[in-house]
Amino acid sequence: MRIKRVLVVAGGTGGHIWPAIAFGSWLRERHSDVDISFVSGSRPLELKIYREVNLDPHIIHLEGSPLGGGLRKMPRRWKQIFKCFHQARDCIEKEAPDVCLMFGGYVSFPALMVSKMMGLRCLIHEQNAVAGRVTRLAALLGVPVASGWDTCHPLKDKSYKYVGVPIRGMQRIPRPIALRRLGISVEAGSKVALVLGGSLGSGSLFEKVIEASKDEYFSGWTFLIIGASSVPQVIGKCILMPHTWDMEALYSVTDVVITRGGASSLTEIKLWKLPCVIIPWRDSSGGHQRANAVAFCRSARGLILDEELVSGGLGRAVESLLNGGSASSDLIVCGTTLDEDLPSVTSKTCCDLWEMLLAL
């Protein structure tokens, strides 16, 4: 099959959007003759991410999950969905793509249904170790599924192909340069803990980490807490920072990462070979954040810590992780550092996705 035009659909959170952008960047570099266009939801965060990399996506105006919301919101939600179907159809008719590649998020639902109705060949990439509702529906409709991890519960092994999660092109830079880019200073010799809350459930995590930073173990440490403040401010050992997309600089100054269980972030951390304490968000759909964390720990240097243990147990957790540690009833320590080269692994993931598109 010859592909000249690709429609990429991704919305909801950065965990869906950044892999889509990463694949688009790879495609433009390796197959410059292929036209690529993007479809997004209408939330400000979604559009901010796309515009950060100078992309102007088509917008489908859908607020929240079309498959959730409860009975009270159902009439309004379905009225909105029908409008979204028309918007998706108009987008497909305008772009006339050969294939549609969906990276999840609620916006993939109308794209999936309209693609099937119009006979447009499509593929869905599931970043999480637990398939979302749209991915499960796509699989039932016979749409091929590419998986970000070697498991994609509850799909059967033969119903998806493991390819990994596309990530942004990055390389390690010297710490002084990275700190200048971030506009912060850290004492010489200080160890740095990078705290990533993700798009969901971050407020409570930040509060607990700030409290935990007072532990004697963290003498000589600095905590960079991303997304905790609209302007940089210092609280004890913690530097609270606004959201920043310069992950290359952040990872380059980091000794250990403390994060939620988002698939895209965990993939980046894994390929950067950074030790990681993972605190899954309990309310994540289908428990996918914990499933992602378990998948991460099978192949990387990771530790899973329950959120209720953060305030009093983070110091012990980090010490256990950095010293090799051992599993206990409240800590799960496993995995080793990887030997893969980051650019080559990222390229292989995108190559595998491209091959799946060509095979449609």
mmCIF file of C-alpha atoms in Angstrom:
data_model
loop_
_atom_site.group_PDB
_atom_site.id
_atom_site.type_symbol
_atom_site.label_atom_id
_atom_site.label_comp_id
_atom_site.label_asym_id
_atom_site.label_seq_id
_atom_site.Cartn_x
_atom_site.Cartn_y
_atom_site.Cartn_z
ATOM 1 C CA MET A 1 0.000 0.000 0.000
ATOM 2 C CA ARG A 2 1.274 3.463 -0.893
ATOM 3 C CA ILE A 3 0.539 6.167 1.680
ATOM 4 C CA LYS A 4 0.574 9.822 0.654
ATOM 5 C CA ARG A 5 -1.551 11.389 3.402
ATOM 6 C CA VAL A 6 -1.847 10.465 7.094
ATOM 7 C CA LEU A 7 -4.399 11.817 9.562
ATOM 8 C CA VAL A 8 -3.152 11.609 13.175
ATOM 9 C CA VAL A 9 -5.717 11.919 15.970
ATOM 10 C CA ALA A 10 -4.633 12.624 19.568
ATOM 11 C CA GLY A 11 -6.191 14.588 22.399
ATOM 12 C CA GLY A 12 -7.057 14.703 26.065
ATOM 13 C CA THR A 13 -3.653 14.826 27.763
ATOM 14 C CA GLY A 14 0.003 15.171 26.879
ATOM 15 C CA GLY A 15 0.335 11.421 27.379
ATOM 16 C CA HIS A 16 -1.634 10.929 24.165
ATOM 17 C CA ILE A 17 -0.493 14.022 22.282
ATOM 18 C CA TRP A 18 3.309 13.903 22.699
ATOM 19 C CA PRO A 19 3.646 10.392 21.211
ATOM 20 C CA ALA A 20 1.558 11.550 18.238
ATOM 21 C CA ILE A 21 3.798 14.588 17.778
ATOM 22 C CA ALA A 22 6.905 12.399 18.094
ATOM 23 C CA PHE A 23 5.647 10.055 15.377
ATOM 24 C CA GLY A 24 4.757 13.017 13.169
ATOM 25 C CA SER A 25 8.265 14.450 13.544
ATOM 26 C CA TRP A 26 9.817 11.096 12.638
ATOM 27 C CA LEU A 27 7.524 10.734 9.634
ATOM 28 C CA ARG A 28 8.393 14.189 8.298
ATOM 29 C CA GLU A 29 12.096 13.441 8.671
ATOM 30 C CA ARG A 30 12.072 9.938 7.160
ATOM 31 C CA HIS A 31 9.228 10.240 4.631
ATOM 32 C CA SER A 32 9.110 13.879 3.602
ATOM 33 C CA ASP A 33 6.832 13.078 0.656
ATOM 34 C CA VAL A 34 4.006 12.064 3.022
ATOM 35 C CA ASP A 35 1.561 14.779 4.125
ATOM 36 C CA ILE A 36 0.511 14.605 7.767
ATOM 37 C CA SER A 37 -2.271 16.470 9.559
ATOM 38 C CA PHE A 38 -3.463 16.350 13.167
ATOM 39 C CA VAL A 39 -6.819 16.290 14.948
ATOM 40 C CA SER A 40 -7.197 17.471 18.550
ATOM 41 C CA GLY A 41 -9.846 18.113 21.144
ATOM 42 C CA SER A 42 -10.679 21.685 22.116
ATOM 43 C CA ARG A 43 -9.289 21.950 25.646
ATOM 44 C CA PRO A 44 -6.737 24.741 26.198
ATOM 45 C CA LEU A 45 -4.038 22.300 27.385
ATOM 46 C CA GLU A 46 -4.351 20.236 24.200
ATOM 47 C CA LEU A 47 -4.003 23.249 21.932
ATOM 48 C CA LYS A 48 -1.145 24.650 24.027
ATOM 49 C CA ILE A 49 0.865 21.463 23.494
ATOM 50 C CA TYR A 50 0.310 21.429 19.745
ATOM 51 C CA ARG A 51 1.154 25.106 19.391
ATOM 52 C CA GLU A 52 4.301 24.632 21.465
ATOM 53 C CA VAL A 53 5.674 22.758 18.433
ATOM 54 C CA ASN A 54 4.020 25.055 15.854
ATOM 55 C CA LEU A 55 1.255 22.651 14.851
ATOM 56 C CA ASP A 56 -2.262 23.833 14.033
ATOM 57 C CA PRO A 57 -4.549 20.809 14.395
ATOM 58 C CA HIS A 58 -8.112 20.366 13.254
ATOM 59 C CA ILE A 59 -10.338 20.708 16.302
ATOM 60 C CA ILE A 60 -13.195 18.443 17.337
ATOM 61 C CA HIS A 61 -15.281 20.070 20.064
ATOM 62 C CA LEU A 62 -15.828 17.259 22.525
ATOM 63 C CA GLU A 63 -15.699 17.889 26.281
ATOM 64 C CA GLY A 64 -14.586 14.818 28.163
ATOM 65 C CA SER A 65 -15.072 11.138 27.494
ATOM 66 C CA PRO A 66 -17.968 10.286 25.153
ATOM 67 C CA LEU A 67 -18.258 6.904 26.874
ATOM 68 C CA GLY A 68 -18.561 8.229 30.428
ATOM 69 C CA GLY A 69 -20.208 10.996 32.438
ATOM 70 C CA GLY A 70 -23.167 9.108 33.916
ATOM 71 C CA LEU A 71 -26.871 9.156 33.073
ATOM 72 C CA ARG A 72 -27.375 12.810 34.021
ATOM 73 C CA LYS A 73 -24.950 14.041 31.387
ATOM 74 C CA MET A 74 -25.815 11.439 28.753
ATOM 75 C CA PRO A 75 -28.382 13.421 26.645
ATOM 76 C CA ARG A 76 -26.133 16.478 26.359
ATOM 77 C CA ARG A 77 -23.064 14.327 25.754
ATOM 78 C CA TRP A 78 -24.652 12.351 22.918
ATOM 79 C CA LYS A 79 -25.950 15.514 21.274
ATOM 80 C CA GLN A 80 -22.371 16.769 21.351
ATOM 81 C CA ILE A 81 -21.082 13.461 19.969
ATOM 82 C CA PHE A 82 -23.316 13.672 16.901
ATOM 83 C CA LYS A 83 -21.889 17.131 16.210
ATOM 84 C CA CYS A 84 -18.408 15.681 16.596
ATOM 85 C CA PHE A 85 -19.206 12.992 14.051
ATOM 86 C CA HIS A 86 -19.983 15.724 11.530
ATOM 87 C CA GLN A 87 -16.760 17.553 12.419
ATOM 88 C CA ALA A 88 -14.740 14.354 12.021
ATOM 89 C CA ARG A 89 -16.401 13.615 8.681
ATOM 90 C CA ASP A 90 -15.724 17.157 7.433
ATOM 91 C CA CYS A 91 -12.070 16.833 8.475
ATOM 92 C CA ILE A 92 -11.638 13.503 6.697
ATOM 93 C CA GLU A 93 -13.337 14.797 3.556
ATOM 94 C CA LYS A 94 -11.096 17.885 3.554
ATOM 95 C CA GLU A 95 -7.803 16.073 4.197
ATOM 96 C CA ALA A 96 -8.633 12.945 2.144
ATOM 97 C CA PRO A 97 -6.130 10.789 4.076
ATOM 98 C CA ASP A 98 -5.095 7.318 3.007
ATOM 99 C CA VAL A 99 -4.987 6.173 6.643
ATOM 100 C CA CYS A 100 -6.046 7.398 10.085
ATOM 101 C CA LEU A 101 -3.711 6.818 13.046
ATOM 102 C CA MET A 102 -5.295 7.346 16.462
ATOM 103 C CA PHE A 103 -3.291 7.839 19.656
ATOM 104 C CA GLY A 104 -6.221 7.742 22.037
ATOM 105 C CA GLY A 105 -7.973 10.301 24.147
ATOM 106 C CA TYR A 106 -11.703 10.914 23.886
ATOM 107 C CA VAL A 107 -11.300 12.629 20.508
ATOM 108 C CA SER A 108 -10.372 9.278 18.952
ATOM 109 C CA PHE A 109 -13.945 7.999 19.406
ATOM 110 C CA PRO A 110 -15.618 10.070 16.656
ATOM 111 C CA ALA A 111 -12.549 9.612 14.450
ATOM 112 C CA LEU A 112 -12.795 5.837 14.880
ATOM 113 C CA MET A 113 -16.510 5.622 14.157
ATOM 114 C CA VAL A 114 -16.452 7.952 11.154
ATOM 115 C CA SER A 115 -13.382 6.213 9.708
ATOM 116 C CA LYS A 116 -15.196 2.879 9.887
ATOM 117 C CA MET A 117 -18.354 4.330 8.332
ATOM 118 C CA MET A 118 -16.377 5.951 5.493
ATOM 119 C CA GLY A 119 -14.230 2.893 4.830
ATOM 120 C CA LEU A 120 -11.010 4.685 5.811
ATOM 121 C CA ARG A 121 -8.283 2.303 6.935
ATOM 122 C CA CYS A 122 -7.218 3.015 10.496
ATOM 123 C CA LEU A 123 -4.870 1.955 13.294
ATOM 124 C CA ILE A 124 -4.932 2.798 16.998
ATOM 125 C CA HIS A 125 -1.921 3.129 19.297
ATOM 126 C CA GLU A 126 -2.537 2.350 22.968
ATOM 127 C CA GLN A 127 0.098 3.918 25.218
ATOM 128 C CA ASN A 128 -1.081 2.256 28.422
ATOM 129 C CA ALA A 129 -0.690 -1.296 29.697
ATOM 130 C CA VAL A 130 -4.480 -1.357 30.163
ATOM 131 C CA ALA A 131 -6.462 -0.647 27.007
ATOM 132 C CA GLY A 132 -8.790 2.346 27.187
ATOM 133 C CA ARG A 133 -12.439 2.211 26.172
ATOM 134 C CA VAL A 134 -11.869 3.504 22.662
ATOM 135 C CA THR A 135 -9.038 1.023 22.115
ATOM 136 C CA ARG A 136 -11.207 -1.864 23.290
ATOM 137 C CA LEU A 137 -13.989 -0.731 20.963
ATOM 138 C CA ALA A 138 -11.529 -0.411 18.082
ATOM 139 C CA ALA A 139 -10.305 -3.956 18.684
ATOM 140 C CA LEU A 140 -13.903 -5.243 18.637
ATOM 141 C CA LEU A 141 -14.400 -3.481 15.300
ATOM 142 C CA GLY A 142 -11.356 -5.225 13.852
ATOM 143 C CA VAL A 143 -9.008 -2.227 13.953
ATOM 144 C CA PRO A 144 -5.338 -3.228 14.468
ATOM 145 C CA VAL A 145 -3.916 -2.170 17.844
ATOM 146 C CA ALA A 146 -0.302 -1.091 18.434
ATOM 147 C CA SER A 147 0.699 -1.321 22.098
ATOM 148 C CA GLY A 148 3.116 0.820 24.075
ATOM 149 C CA TRP A 149 3.972 -2.030 26.470
ATOM 150 C CA ASP A 150 4.369 -5.770 26.109
ATOM 151 C CA THR A 151 0.952 -6.172 27.729
ATOM 152 C CA CYS A 152 -2.369 -4.536 26.849
ATOM 153 C CA HIS A 153 -4.974 -5.881 29.269
ATOM 154 C CA PRO A 154 -7.638 -7.169 28.641
ATOM 155 C CA LEU A 155 -6.782 -7.697 24.965
ATOM 156 C CA LYS A 156 -5.486 -11.118 23.990
ATOM 157 C CA ASP A 157 -1.826 -11.337 22.969
ATOM 158 C CA LYS A 158 -2.571 -11.916 19.284
ATOM 159 C CA SER A 159 -4.968 -8.946 19.091
ATOM 160 C CA TYR A 160 -2.248 -6.292 19.432
ATOM 161 C CA LYS A 161 1.367 -5.719 18.431
ATOM 162 C CA TYR A 162 3.938 -4.384 20.880
ATOM 163 C CA VAL A 163 5.839 -1.450 19.356
ATOM 164 C CA GLY A 164 6.597 0.844 22.311
ATOM 165 C CA VAL A 165 5.674 4.500 22.773
ATOM 166 C CA PRO A 166 7.124 7.140 20.398
ATOM 167 C CA ILE A 167 8.954 9.833 22.362
ATOM 168 C CA ARG A 168 10.396 13.235 21.586
ATOM 169 C CA GLY A 169 13.890 13.507 20.161
ATOM 170 C CA MET A 170 16.241 14.410 23.020
ATOM 171 C CA GLN A 171 19.865 14.077 24.039
ATOM 172 C CA ARG A 172 21.725 14.524 27.313
ATOM 173 C CA ILE A 173 23.293 17.964 27.784
ATOM 174 C CA PRO A 174 25.714 19.240 30.471
ATOM 175 C CA ARG A 175 23.995 20.156 33.732
ATOM 176 C CA PRO A 176 25.137 23.832 33.746
ATOM 177 C CA ILE A 177 23.645 24.352 30.280
ATOM 178 C CA ALA A 178 20.430 22.573 31.257
ATOM 179 C CA LEU A 179 20.061 24.683 34.410
ATOM 180 C CA ARG A 180 20.516 27.887 32.411
ATOM 181 C CA ARG A 181 17.831 26.771 29.983
ATOM 182 C CA LEU A 182 15.487 26.107 32.887
ATOM 183 C CA GLY A 183 16.317 29.444 34.509
ATOM 184 C CA ILE A 184 17.186 27.939 37.897
ATOM 185 C CA SER A 185 20.257 27.305 40.029
ATOM 186 C CA VAL A 186 21.194 24.265 42.105
ATOM 187 C CA GLU A 187 24.052 24.041 44.606
ATOM 188 C CA ALA A 188 27.130 22.259 43.309
ATOM 189 C CA GLY A 189 27.056 18.609 44.313
ATOM 190 C CA SER A 190 23.351 18.660 45.103
ATOM 191 C CA LYS A 191 21.333 15.654 43.980
ATOM 192 C CA VAL A 192 18.190 16.490 42.031
ATOM 193 C CA ALA A 193 14.818 14.769 42.278
ATOM 194 C CA LEU A 194 12.489 15.595 39.395
ATOM 195 C CA VAL A 195 8.806 15.453 40.379
ATOM 196 C CA LEU A 196 6.268 15.012 37.568
ATOM 197 C CA GLY A 197 2.586 15.080 38.429
ATOM 198 C CA GLY A 198 1.199 14.605 34.942
ATOM 199 C CA SER A 199 -2.102 16.022 33.733
ATOM 200 C CA LEU A 200 -4.253 14.309 36.369
ATOM 201 C CA GLY A 201 -4.186 13.963 40.154
ATOM 202 C CA SER A 202 -1.062 16.053 40.700
ATOM 203 C CA GLY A 203 -2.069 18.439 43.501
ATOM 204 C CA SER A 204 -2.132 15.906 46.326
ATOM 205 C CA LEU A 205 1.139 14.364 45.158
ATOM 206 C CA PHE A 206 2.960 17.700 45.191
ATOM 207 C CA GLU A 207 1.826 18.425 48.760
ATOM 208 C CA LYS A 208 3.032 15.047 49.995
ATOM 209 C CA VAL A 209 6.409 15.373 48.253
ATOM 210 C CA ILE A 210 6.991 18.821 49.771
ATOM 211 C CA GLU A 211 6.340 17.317 53.210
ATOM 212 C CA ALA A 212 8.549 14.299 52.465
ATOM 213 C CA SER A 213 11.438 16.525 51.361
ATOM 214 C CA LYS A 214 11.957 17.451 55.035
ATOM 215 C CA ASP A 215 13.230 13.919 55.717
ATOM 216 C CA GLU A 216 16.838 13.878 56.983
ATOM 217 C CA TYR A 217 17.751 11.536 54.132
ATOM 218 C CA PHE A 218 17.198 14.373 51.665
ATOM 219 C CA SER A 219 19.904 16.614 53.139
ATOM 220 C CA GLY A 220 21.798 17.904 50.105
ATOM 221 C CA TRP A 221 18.923 17.259 47.690
ATOM 222 C CA THR A 222 16.913 19.657 45.521
ATOM 223 C CA PHE A 223 13.384 18.837 44.338
ATOM 224 C CA LEU A 224 12.168 20.247 41.015
ATOM 225 C CA ILE A 225 8.369 20.047 41.134
ATOM 226 C CA ILE A 226 6.956 20.655 37.655
ATOM 227 C CA GLY A 227 3.504 22.192 37.282
ATOM 228 C CA ALA A 228 3.202 23.077 40.972
ATOM 229 C CA SER A 229 3.204 26.856 40.503
ATOM 230 C CA SER A 230 2.472 29.416 37.797
ATOM 231 C CA VAL A 231 5.767 31.165 38.614
ATOM 232 C CA PRO A 232 9.003 29.694 40.040
ATOM 233 C CA GLN A 233 9.136 29.736 43.840
ATOM 234 C CA VAL A 234 11.254 28.058 46.510
ATOM 235 C CA ILE A 235 9.870 26.192 49.524
ATOM 236 C CA GLY A 236 12.640 24.623 51.591
ATOM 237 C CA LYS A 237 14.486 22.144 49.359
ATOM 238 C CA CYS A 238 11.780 22.376 46.691
ATOM 239 C CA ILE A 239 11.730 24.548 43.587
ATOM 240 C CA LEU A 240 8.125 24.816 42.401
ATOM 241 C CA MET A 241 8.026 25.437 38.662
ATOM 242 C CA PRO A 242 5.404 26.089 35.977
ATOM 243 C CA HIS A 243 4.683 23.468 33.335
ATOM 244 C CA THR A 244 7.616 23.218 30.944
ATOM 245 C CA TRP A 245 8.002 21.119 27.816
ATOM 246 C CA ASP A 246 11.824 21.208 27.895
ATOM 247 C CA MET A 247 12.163 17.623 29.087
ATOM 248 C CA GLU A 248 15.653 17.368 27.598
ATOM 249 C CA ALA A 249 16.916 19.948 30.099
ATOM 250 C CA LEU A 250 14.933 18.480 32.996
ATOM 251 C CA TYR A 251 16.151 14.921 32.486
ATOM 252 C CA SER A 252 19.725 16.164 32.023
ATOM 253 C CA VAL A 253 19.854 17.594 35.563
ATOM 254 C CA THR A 254 18.043 14.691 37.236
ATOM 255 C CA ASP A 255 19.371 11.952 39.539
ATOM 256 C CA VAL A 256 16.020 10.332 40.344
ATOM 257 C CA VAL A 257 12.460 10.850 39.088
ATOM 258 C CA ILE A 258 9.312 10.832 41.224
ATOM 259 C CA THR A 259 6.263 10.555 39.005
ATOM 260 C CA ARG A 260 2.725 9.384 38.414
ATOM 261 C CA GLY A 261 2.237 6.372 36.143
ATOM 262 C CA GLY A 262 1.658 8.041 32.774
ATOM 263 C CA ALA A 263 2.870 5.831 29.927
ATOM 264 C CA SER A 264 4.657 8.484 27.880
ATOM 265 C CA SER A 265 6.627 9.851 30.838
ATOM 266 C CA LEU A 266 7.581 6.355 31.974
ATOM 267 C CA THR A 267 8.807 5.481 28.487
ATOM 268 C CA GLU A 268 11.005 8.584 28.412
ATOM 269 C CA ILE A 269 12.372 7.853 31.892
ATOM 270 C CA LYS A 270 13.048 4.241 30.932
ATOM 271 C CA LEU A 271 15.029 5.193 27.846
ATOM 272 C CA TRP A 272 16.952 7.870 29.763
ATOM 273 C CA LYS A 273 17.918 5.104 32.233
ATOM 274 C CA LEU A 274 16.862 7.206 35.222
ATOM 275 C CA PRO A 275 15.900 5.501 38.498
ATOM 276 C CA CYS A 276 12.256 6.188 39.189
ATOM 277 C CA VAL A 277 9.824 6.142 42.108
ATOM 278 C CA ILE A 278 6.340 5.681 40.653
ATOM 279 C CA ILE A 279 3.291 6.790 42.636
ATOM 280 C CA PRO A 280 0.295 5.690 40.536
ATOM 281 C CA TRP A 281 -2.840 7.817 40.620
ATOM 282 C CA ARG A 282 -5.452 5.621 42.281
ATOM 283 C CA ASP A 283 -8.360 6.971 40.224
ATOM 284 C CA SER A 284 -6.786 6.326 36.828
ATOM 285 C CA SER A 285 -9.195 4.584 34.454
ATOM 286 C CA GLY A 286 -9.008 0.822 34.821
ATOM 287 C CA GLY A 287 -5.996 1.163 37.120
ATOM 288 C CA HIS A 288 -3.832 1.790 34.063
ATOM 289 C CA GLN A 289 -1.231 3.858 35.922
ATOM 290 C CA ARG A 290 -0.351 1.010 38.259
ATOM 291 C CA ALA A 291 -0.300 -1.411 35.324
ATOM 292 C CA ASN A 292 2.091 0.947 33.516
ATOM 293 C CA ALA A 293 4.273 1.090 36.625
ATOM 294 C CA VAL A 294 4.444 -2.693 36.874
ATOM 295 C CA ALA A 295 5.332 -2.944 33.172
ATOM 296 C CA PHE A 296 8.049 -0.298 33.657
ATOM 297 C CA CYS A 297 9.566 -2.142 36.609
ATOM 298 C CA ARG A 298 9.905 -5.351 34.614
ATOM 299 C CA SER A 299 12.503 -3.756 32.354
ATOM 300 C CA ALA A 300 13.838 -0.633 34.098
ATOM 301 C CA ARG A 301 15.051 0.555 37.488
ATOM 302 C CA GLY A 302 11.809 1.377 39.215
ATOM 303 C CA LEU A 303 9.963 1.299 42.504
ATOM 304 C CA ILE A 304 6.205 1.540 43.102
ATOM 305 C CA LEU A 305 5.125 3.468 46.193
ATOM 306 C CA ASP A 306 1.554 3.903 47.427
ATOM 307 C CA GLU A 307 0.560 7.565 47.695
ATOM 308 C CA GLU A 308 -0.419 7.224 51.361
ATOM 309 C CA LEU A 309 3.198 6.287 52.166
ATOM 310 C CA VAL A 310 4.828 9.267 50.425
ATOM 311 C CA SER A 311 4.961 11.776 53.296
ATOM 312 C CA GLY A 312 6.723 9.430 55.707
ATOM 313 C CA GLY A 313 8.274 6.879 53.378
ATOM 314 C CA LEU A 314 9.686 8.640 50.330
ATOM 315 C CA GLY A 315 13.187 8.955 51.814
ATOM 316 C CA ARG A 316 13.368 5.248 52.564
ATOM 317 C CA ALA A 317 11.971 4.478 49.120
ATOM 318 C CA VAL A 318 14.580 6.569 47.290
ATOM 319 C CA GLU A 319 17.373 5.138 49.437
ATOM 320 C CA SER A 320 16.168 1.606 48.703
ATOM 321 C CA LEU A 321 15.930 2.337 44.986
ATOM 322 C CA LEU A 322 19.392 3.879 44.687
ATOM 323 C CA ASN A 323 20.979 1.125 46.779
ATOM 324 C CA GLY A 324 19.402 -1.712 44.817
ATOM 325 C CA GLY A 325 16.760 -2.334 47.472
ATOM 326 C CA SER A 326 14.496 -5.288 48.031
ATOM 327 C CA ALA A 327 10.767 -5.821 47.781
ATOM 328 C CA SER A 328 8.564 -5.582 50.864
ATOM 329 C CA SER A 329 4.853 -5.338 51.567
ATOM 330 C CA ASP A 330 4.707 -1.657 50.713
ATOM 331 C CA LEU A 331 7.601 -1.268 48.275
ATOM 332 C CA ILE A 332 8.088 -2.975 44.949
ATOM 333 C CA VAL A 333 11.658 -2.676 43.666
ATOM 334 C CA CYS A 334 12.701 -4.413 40.495
ATOM 335 C CA GLY A 335 14.272 -4.042 37.082
ATOM 336 C CA THR A 336 17.695 -3.041 35.829
ATOM 337 C CA THR A 337 19.126 -0.256 33.740
ATOM 338 C CA LEU A 338 18.873 -0.689 30.000
ATOM 339 C CA ASP A 339 21.531 -0.741 27.337
ATOM 340 C CA GLU A 340 19.459 0.525 24.397
ATOM 341 C CA ASP A 341 20.438 3.711 22.605
ATOM 342 C CA LEU A 342 17.594 6.239 22.968
ATOM 343 C CA PRO A 343 17.436 7.517 19.360
ATOM 344 C CA SER A 344 17.594 4.034 17.840
ATOM 345 C CA VAL A 345 14.860 2.659 20.118
ATOM 346 C CA THR A 346 12.621 5.626 19.323
ATOM 347 C CA SER A 347 13.218 5.187 15.603
ATOM 348 C CA LYS A 348 12.392 1.480 15.789
ATOM 349 C CA THR A 349 9.074 2.234 17.492
ATOM 350 C CA CYS A 350 8.113 4.675 14.744
ATOM 351 C CA CYS A 351 9.325 2.287 12.026
ATOM 352 C CA ASP A 352 7.142 -0.474 13.450
ATOM 353 C CA LEU A 353 4.139 1.852 13.534
ATOM 354 C CA TRP A 354 4.785 2.871 9.931
ATOM 355 C CA GLU A 355 5.012 -0.764 8.860
ATOM 356 C CA MET A 356 1.669 -1.442 10.522
ATOM 357 C CA LEU A 357 0.139 1.453 8.581
ATOM 358 C CA LEU A 358 1.579 0.162 5.310
ATOM 359 C CA ALA A 359 0.084 -3.259 6.026
ATOM 360 C CA LEU A 360 -3.488 -1.961 6.448
#
